[in-house]
Amino acid sequence: MTQDEEPSINQISFTWPKGFYNDGIKIGLGTVDKKDFGYLFSQVPAAAAGTYTTNKFQAAPTKLTKDTINIDHKLQAVIVNSAIANSCTGAQGTKDALTEQQWLADALNIDTNLVGVASTGLIGAYLDMDKIKAGLPKLQPKTGDDVSQAVLTTDKQPKQACVQVELDGKTVTITGFAKGSGMIHPKMATMLGFVTTDAAVDGDLLQETLSAGVDTTFNQITVDGDTSTNDMVVVLANGMAQNTEIKTAADTDYDTFAAGLKFVLGELAKQIAADGEGATKLIETNVTEALNSTEAQSVAKAVVGSSLVKAAIFGDDPNWGRIIAAIGMVDAHMDVDHVAISANGIPLVKDSVALPFDEAMVSESMKAAKVTIDVSLNSGTAVGQAWGCDLTYNYVKINASYHT
């Protein structure tokens, strides 16, 4: 690919890359009748990278996986569960996470330092280790999507994305799945993301690429402004496509791989935002003419994160005053006399004052499953993007009884 060419990304239906298998089963960890336990593994050790919650009360499995990946950026398997977060569980929670890691390593006959652990669910509750021990032998190497079902909590459906790209003349698959519906406001929420690929990529470079990709995808979504103790996004690259290993960002195929990975991360992030607890609409905010990308992203996220904006969009109310107020709260450069705002392509504000528009027409357009807000700050050339969802009565209903 030359410098002027756009990477070719082929979006396909859910397909695992070469050498990856999974399973998800029901072992009764919670009160909901659903799959709640599973695993993901590669036939061979894979380069691995991760990003993790910045919440100070980082859950035991999250911390363990971070420490494990940081040894030499390698993983071969991840054990997962929903219903119980194994967070704020003290020494017992740490011991349980280590036990899970050891049990799966023994079952697969691999090194303990090749196993990650991921949990999501109720904070403060302890894992039922007897159920986990009994469930492990029931996991089978399958090629369906059962593991993506096993990590769900209040989600309405799994989040999945898959693309293929060509690297070194080889077809490479990049496949991801995620869960997340509430407690979503990453900076790396009960949010978990897993991406697998058969590309051959150096582990340190994979970490750099993932971190950069997460900054403009997962870290640009919000549902309710709350960050969880268990956030994690992990990527495994097992090299079974047999392309020449990508070792540096200057390598010929790096841009294509990075674009494919970012596409998958972005699709998963948007699906999480759209599936926010009680949500009926996806909100996308695009900021242009910002002084720099950091400020553009901050403004975009402030708009989609505003409870007043979210409530107005739930009510199909083109109240642009909510939007401009959210913009003005951000510590970012903007020409306060020349800000522009549009909703679903319909101009609402120019030079920071209202334009004449048909309120009924705009309101009708806001009944769509996706509402797009465009903002110009008139202060530079940088752009930013963020995603969120509307705030509904059902969000309160779900979270008023989450524990009970």
XYZ file of C-alpha atoms in Angstrom:
404
model
C 0.000 0.000 0.000
C 1.340 3.403 -0.940
C 1.155 6.384 1.394
C -1.763 7.910 -0.504
C -3.892 4.754 -0.592
C -6.647 4.027 1.936
C -6.344 0.606 3.600
C -8.765 -1.947 2.171
C -11.019 -3.310 4.918
C -13.612 -5.982 4.169
C -16.347 -6.222 6.778
C -17.691 -9.786 7.045
C -20.063 -11.792 9.225
C -18.778 -13.101 12.552
C -15.892 -15.479 11.858
C -13.076 -16.514 14.167
C -9.499 -16.060 12.919
C -7.439 -19.184 12.351
C -6.654 -21.129 15.499
C -9.182 -19.519 17.869
C -11.873 -21.424 19.747
C -14.371 -20.612 22.474
C -17.284 -21.807 24.558
C -19.878 -20.368 26.886
C -22.150 -22.258 29.277
C -24.571 -21.700 32.155
C -23.277 -22.629 35.620
C -25.640 -20.574 37.774
C -23.365 -17.822 39.070
C -26.225 -15.339 39.147
C -29.987 -15.274 39.395
C -30.619 -14.807 35.674
C -31.175 -17.913 33.556
C -28.396 -17.372 31.003
C -24.880 -18.395 30.001
C -22.480 -16.940 32.536
C -19.146 -18.739 32.164
C -16.802 -19.396 29.267
C -13.401 -19.207 27.717
C -11.506 -18.075 24.649
C -8.247 -19.671 23.538
C -5.731 -19.915 20.733
C -4.034 -23.072 19.487
C -0.704 -21.339 19.946
C 0.551 -18.557 22.241
C -0.438 -15.145 20.907
C 0.982 -11.653 21.158
C -1.270 -9.814 23.598
C -2.121 -6.261 24.568
C -4.615 -4.703 26.936
C -6.110 -1.494 28.240
C -7.740 -1.336 31.653
C -10.011 0.715 33.880
C -8.538 3.761 35.586
C -10.936 3.326 38.496
C -8.851 3.161 41.696
C -10.789 0.091 42.855
C -9.511 -2.108 40.042
C -11.020 -5.590 40.252
C -8.844 -8.606 41.024
C -9.235 -10.277 37.587
C -8.524 -7.013 35.779
C -5.356 -6.404 37.753
C -4.247 -10.016 37.295
C -4.713 -9.893 33.526
C -2.846 -6.592 33.305
C 0.055 -8.002 35.323
C 0.083 -11.196 33.259
C 0.114 -9.452 29.875
C 2.818 -7.061 31.053
C 5.233 -9.956 31.664
C 6.016 -10.355 27.958
C 2.835 -9.398 26.077
C 1.747 -12.985 25.539
C -1.548 -14.816 26.192
C -3.104 -18.008 24.912
C -6.421 -18.131 26.748
C -8.883 -16.044 28.761
C -11.422 -17.373 31.260
C -14.545 -15.199 31.598
C -17.664 -14.948 33.705
C -20.635 -12.641 34.149
C -22.979 -12.142 37.149
C -20.118 -11.605 39.642
C -17.448 -8.911 39.139
C -15.025 -10.247 41.774
C -14.339 -6.621 42.659
C -13.811 -5.178 46.159
C -13.421 -8.732 47.438
C -10.056 -8.322 49.165
C -7.525 -11.103 49.527
C -10.138 -13.765 48.773
C -10.940 -12.165 45.422
C -7.265 -12.107 44.462
C -6.893 -15.741 45.484
C -9.975 -16.738 43.461
C -8.703 -14.991 40.319
C -5.327 -16.714 40.654
C -7.095 -20.049 41.164
C -9.145 -19.555 38.001
C -5.979 -18.770 36.100
C -4.266 -21.907 37.388
C -7.276 -24.151 36.758
C -7.610 -23.095 33.115
C -3.854 -23.398 32.557
C -3.962 -26.949 33.923
C -7.015 -27.829 31.813
C -5.322 -26.617 28.617
C -1.847 -27.806 29.634
C -0.323 -24.366 29.102
C 1.762 -22.021 31.227
C -0.123 -20.045 33.885
C 1.323 -16.795 32.535
C -0.539 -17.385 29.275
C -3.991 -17.156 30.894
C -6.030 -13.995 31.406
C -9.079 -13.651 33.669
C -12.116 -11.421 33.078
C -15.201 -10.954 35.250
C -18.230 -8.680 35.118
C -21.333 -8.293 37.223
C -22.179 -7.419 40.800
C -19.457 -5.597 42.752
C -18.644 -6.905 46.222
C -19.899 -10.470 45.743
C -17.615 -13.499 45.839
C -17.293 -16.065 43.067
C -18.769 -19.506 43.692
C -15.552 -21.410 43.053
C -17.258 -24.795 43.354
C -19.474 -23.926 40.375
C -16.477 -22.672 38.395
C -14.482 -25.813 39.140
C -17.417 -27.989 38.091
C -18.002 -25.923 34.950
C -14.442 -25.988 33.602
C -14.515 -29.599 32.293
C -17.734 -28.819 30.434
C -16.097 -26.158 28.240
C -15.439 -27.423 24.726
C -13.400 -25.988 21.805
C -16.141 -24.575 19.577
C -16.274 -22.109 16.696
C -19.632 -20.481 17.453
C -20.108 -17.292 19.451
C -21.118 -18.758 22.824
C -18.432 -16.865 24.751
C -19.902 -13.559 23.586
C -23.185 -14.608 25.215
C -21.504 -15.652 28.456
C -20.183 -12.163 29.285
C -23.514 -10.331 29.004
C -25.255 -8.745 31.999
C -27.971 -6.150 31.286
C -27.037 -6.107 27.578
C -29.861 -6.717 25.130
C -27.520 -8.513 22.737
C -23.832 -9.318 22.145
C -21.626 -6.786 20.405
C -19.628 -8.311 17.550
C -17.490 -7.073 14.659
C -15.318 -8.806 12.089
C -13.158 -7.656 9.192
C -10.586 -9.130 6.859
C -7.526 -7.339 5.483
C -4.626 -8.426 3.314
C -1.179 -8.433 4.898
C 1.867 -9.685 3.017
C -0.434 -11.378 0.494
C -2.238 -13.304 3.247
C -5.877 -12.895 4.251
C -5.975 -11.839 7.899
C -9.118 -11.879 10.036
C -9.734 -9.483 12.927
C -12.734 -10.424 15.084
C -14.002 -8.818 18.262
C -16.802 -9.102 20.755
C -17.734 -6.968 23.733
C -20.203 -6.467 26.512
C -21.387 -3.267 28.080
C -24.662 -1.515 28.714
C -24.392 0.411 31.983
C -21.560 1.945 34.015
C -20.082 3.103 30.716
C -17.779 6.099 30.659
C -14.365 4.617 29.877
C -11.299 5.785 30.364
C -10.434 2.375 30.447
C -17.595 0.536 32.999
C -18.713 -2.725 33.298
C -17.277 -3.016 29.859
C -15.247 -5.890 28.468
C -13.854 -6.102 24.950
C -11.942 -8.935 23.316
C -10.335 -8.845 19.877
C -8.667 -11.812 18.179
C -6.623 -11.918 15.006
C -4.448 -14.401 13.150
C -2.071 -11.605 12.135
C 1.578 -11.832 13.155
C 2.332 -8.637 15.108
C 4.997 -7.802 17.655
C 3.509 -7.637 21.166
C 4.881 -4.217 22.098
C 3.687 -2.750 18.811
C 0.290 -4.381 19.348
C 0.071 -2.619 22.715
C 0.862 0.761 21.156
C -1.708 0.188 18.425
C -4.430 -0.913 20.824
C -3.850 2.014 23.189
C -4.057 4.498 20.313
C -7.170 2.842 18.921
C -8.962 2.748 22.280
C -8.398 6.479 22.794
C -10.612 7.356 19.832
C -13.150 4.503 20.152
C -13.921 2.964 23.554
C -12.733 6.047 25.425
C -15.128 8.174 23.367
C -18.349 6.458 24.439
C -20.530 7.168 27.445
C -23.845 5.867 28.704
C -24.154 7.241 32.215
C -20.853 8.851 33.204
C -19.895 6.036 35.578
C -16.689 4.016 35.219
C -16.567 0.480 36.532
C -13.887 -1.441 38.363
C -13.659 -4.117 35.674
C -13.137 -2.363 32.317
C -10.778 -4.168 30.026
C -10.024 -4.492 26.322
C -7.668 -7.298 25.315
C -6.256 -8.185 21.888
C -4.685 -11.538 20.978
C -2.719 -11.962 17.730
C -1.595 -15.569 17.139
C 0.190 -15.186 13.782
C -1.496 -18.212 12.211
C -2.242 -16.301 9.002
C 1.532 -16.603 8.444
C 2.127 -13.062 7.238
C 5.586 -11.630 7.826
C 5.529 -10.324 11.384
C 4.786 -6.615 11.643
C 7.465 -5.273 13.966
C 7.336 -1.496 13.601
C 4.891 1.201 12.567
C 7.100 1.810 9.530
C 6.503 -1.693 8.135
C 4.590 -1.870 4.865
C 1.438 -3.533 6.221
C 1.203 -1.745 9.557
C -1.264 0.955 8.466
C -3.607 -1.659 7.013
C -3.526 -3.747 10.192
C -3.993 -0.704 12.428
C -6.945 0.499 10.349
C -8.588 -2.939 10.549
C -8.122 -3.121 14.305
C -9.432 0.416 14.821
C -12.486 -0.350 12.686
C -13.361 -3.341 14.882
C -12.806 -1.334 18.070
C -15.005 1.465 16.737
C -17.834 -0.860 15.748
C -17.832 -2.515 19.172
C -17.743 0.858 20.927
C -20.719 2.180 18.967
C -22.697 -1.007 19.626
C -22.114 -0.584 23.373
C -23.296 3.021 23.252
C -26.399 2.064 21.267
C -27.206 -0.698 23.769
C -27.000 1.531 26.842
C -29.326 0.508 29.618
C -32.841 1.569 28.655
C -31.580 3.288 25.510
C -33.694 3.764 22.393
C -31.225 5.803 20.307
C -27.542 6.074 19.496
C -26.191 9.630 19.700
C -23.144 10.528 17.609
C -21.431 13.884 18.016
C -18.902 15.133 15.465
C -16.781 18.150 16.398
C -14.881 20.107 13.750
C -12.663 23.197 13.652
C -11.222 22.533 17.114
C -7.770 23.734 18.134
C -6.534 20.156 18.650
C -7.881 16.609 18.645
C -7.840 16.297 22.450
C -10.138 19.297 22.827
C -12.327 18.094 19.955
C -12.788 14.718 21.631
C -13.511 16.336 25.002
C -16.253 18.516 23.535
C -17.774 15.614 21.624
C -17.876 13.437 24.739
C -19.316 16.260 26.850
C -22.253 16.584 24.472
C -23.107 12.871 24.364
C -22.549 12.644 28.121
C -24.846 15.484 29.128
C -27.922 14.189 30.970
C -29.913 17.149 29.672
C -28.898 16.477 26.061
C -29.625 12.779 26.479
C -33.051 13.453 27.981
C -33.923 15.959 25.250
C -33.039 13.450 22.550
C -35.167 10.796 24.258
C -38.053 13.263 24.007
C -37.308 14.187 20.357
C -36.789 17.763 21.568
C -34.522 19.943 19.341
C -33.472 22.024 22.351
C -30.077 23.181 21.111
C -29.604 25.216 24.297
C -28.806 21.948 26.082
C -26.095 21.244 23.523
C -24.425 24.639 23.579
C -24.458 24.629 27.393
C -22.637 21.272 27.399
C -20.076 22.632 24.928
C -19.475 25.717 27.046
C -18.621 23.695 30.157
C -15.551 22.152 28.495
C -12.103 23.662 29.049
C -11.406 23.981 25.330
C -10.666 26.773 22.884
C -13.731 27.953 20.980
C -14.910 31.111 19.294
C -17.916 31.742 21.548
C -19.439 34.148 19.033
C -19.169 31.777 16.094
C -20.136 28.250 17.180
C -22.361 26.249 14.824
C -24.637 23.302 15.644
C -26.630 20.937 13.442
C -28.868 17.963 14.247
C -29.267 15.203 11.681
C -27.844 17.542 9.055
C -30.308 20.346 9.828
C -28.589 23.622 10.878
C -29.859 24.869 14.234
C -27.229 27.419 15.294
C -24.828 29.692 13.423
C -22.538 32.277 14.978
C -23.814 31.071 18.382
C -27.384 32.242 17.751
C -30.483 30.384 16.618
C -31.280 29.861 12.962
C -34.884 29.611 11.777
C -35.773 25.925 11.484
C -38.874 23.757 11.389
C -39.057 22.351 14.926
C -41.585 19.692 13.929
C -39.335 18.473 11.120
C -36.258 18.317 13.355
C -38.237 16.567 16.082
C -39.476 13.997 13.599
C -35.913 13.353 12.417
C -34.899 12.728 16.034
C -37.226 9.748 16.261
C -34.653 7.755 14.268
C -32.496 5.079 15.898
C -29.448 7.335 15.457
C -29.240 11.073 16.113
C -26.181 12.913 14.781
C -25.064 16.214 16.264
C -22.453 18.274 14.410
C -20.561 21.051 16.198
C -18.084 23.573 14.790
C -15.906 25.459 17.287
C -14.344 27.796 14.689
C -10.945 27.632 16.402
C -8.739 25.355 14.304
C -8.706 22.343 12.008
C -8.879 19.369 14.412
C -11.819 16.971 14.632
C -13.235 14.644 17.275
C -16.053 12.141 17.629
C -17.992 10.502 20.474
C -20.991 8.229 20.951
C -23.653 7.906 23.625
C -27.333 7.139 24.032
C -30.533 8.771 25.202
C -31.558 8.832 28.866
C -34.868 7.036 29.388
C -37.232 6.135 32.205
C -36.094 2.547 31.805
C -32.489 3.406 32.748
C -33.665 4.408 36.217
C -35.878 1.319 36.470
C -33.005 -1.027 35.592
C -30.532 0.533 38.001
C -32.968 1.054 40.858
C -33.198 -2.718 41.220
C -29.849 -3.976 39.866
C -28.800 -5.493 43.205
C -32.193 -6.621 44.486
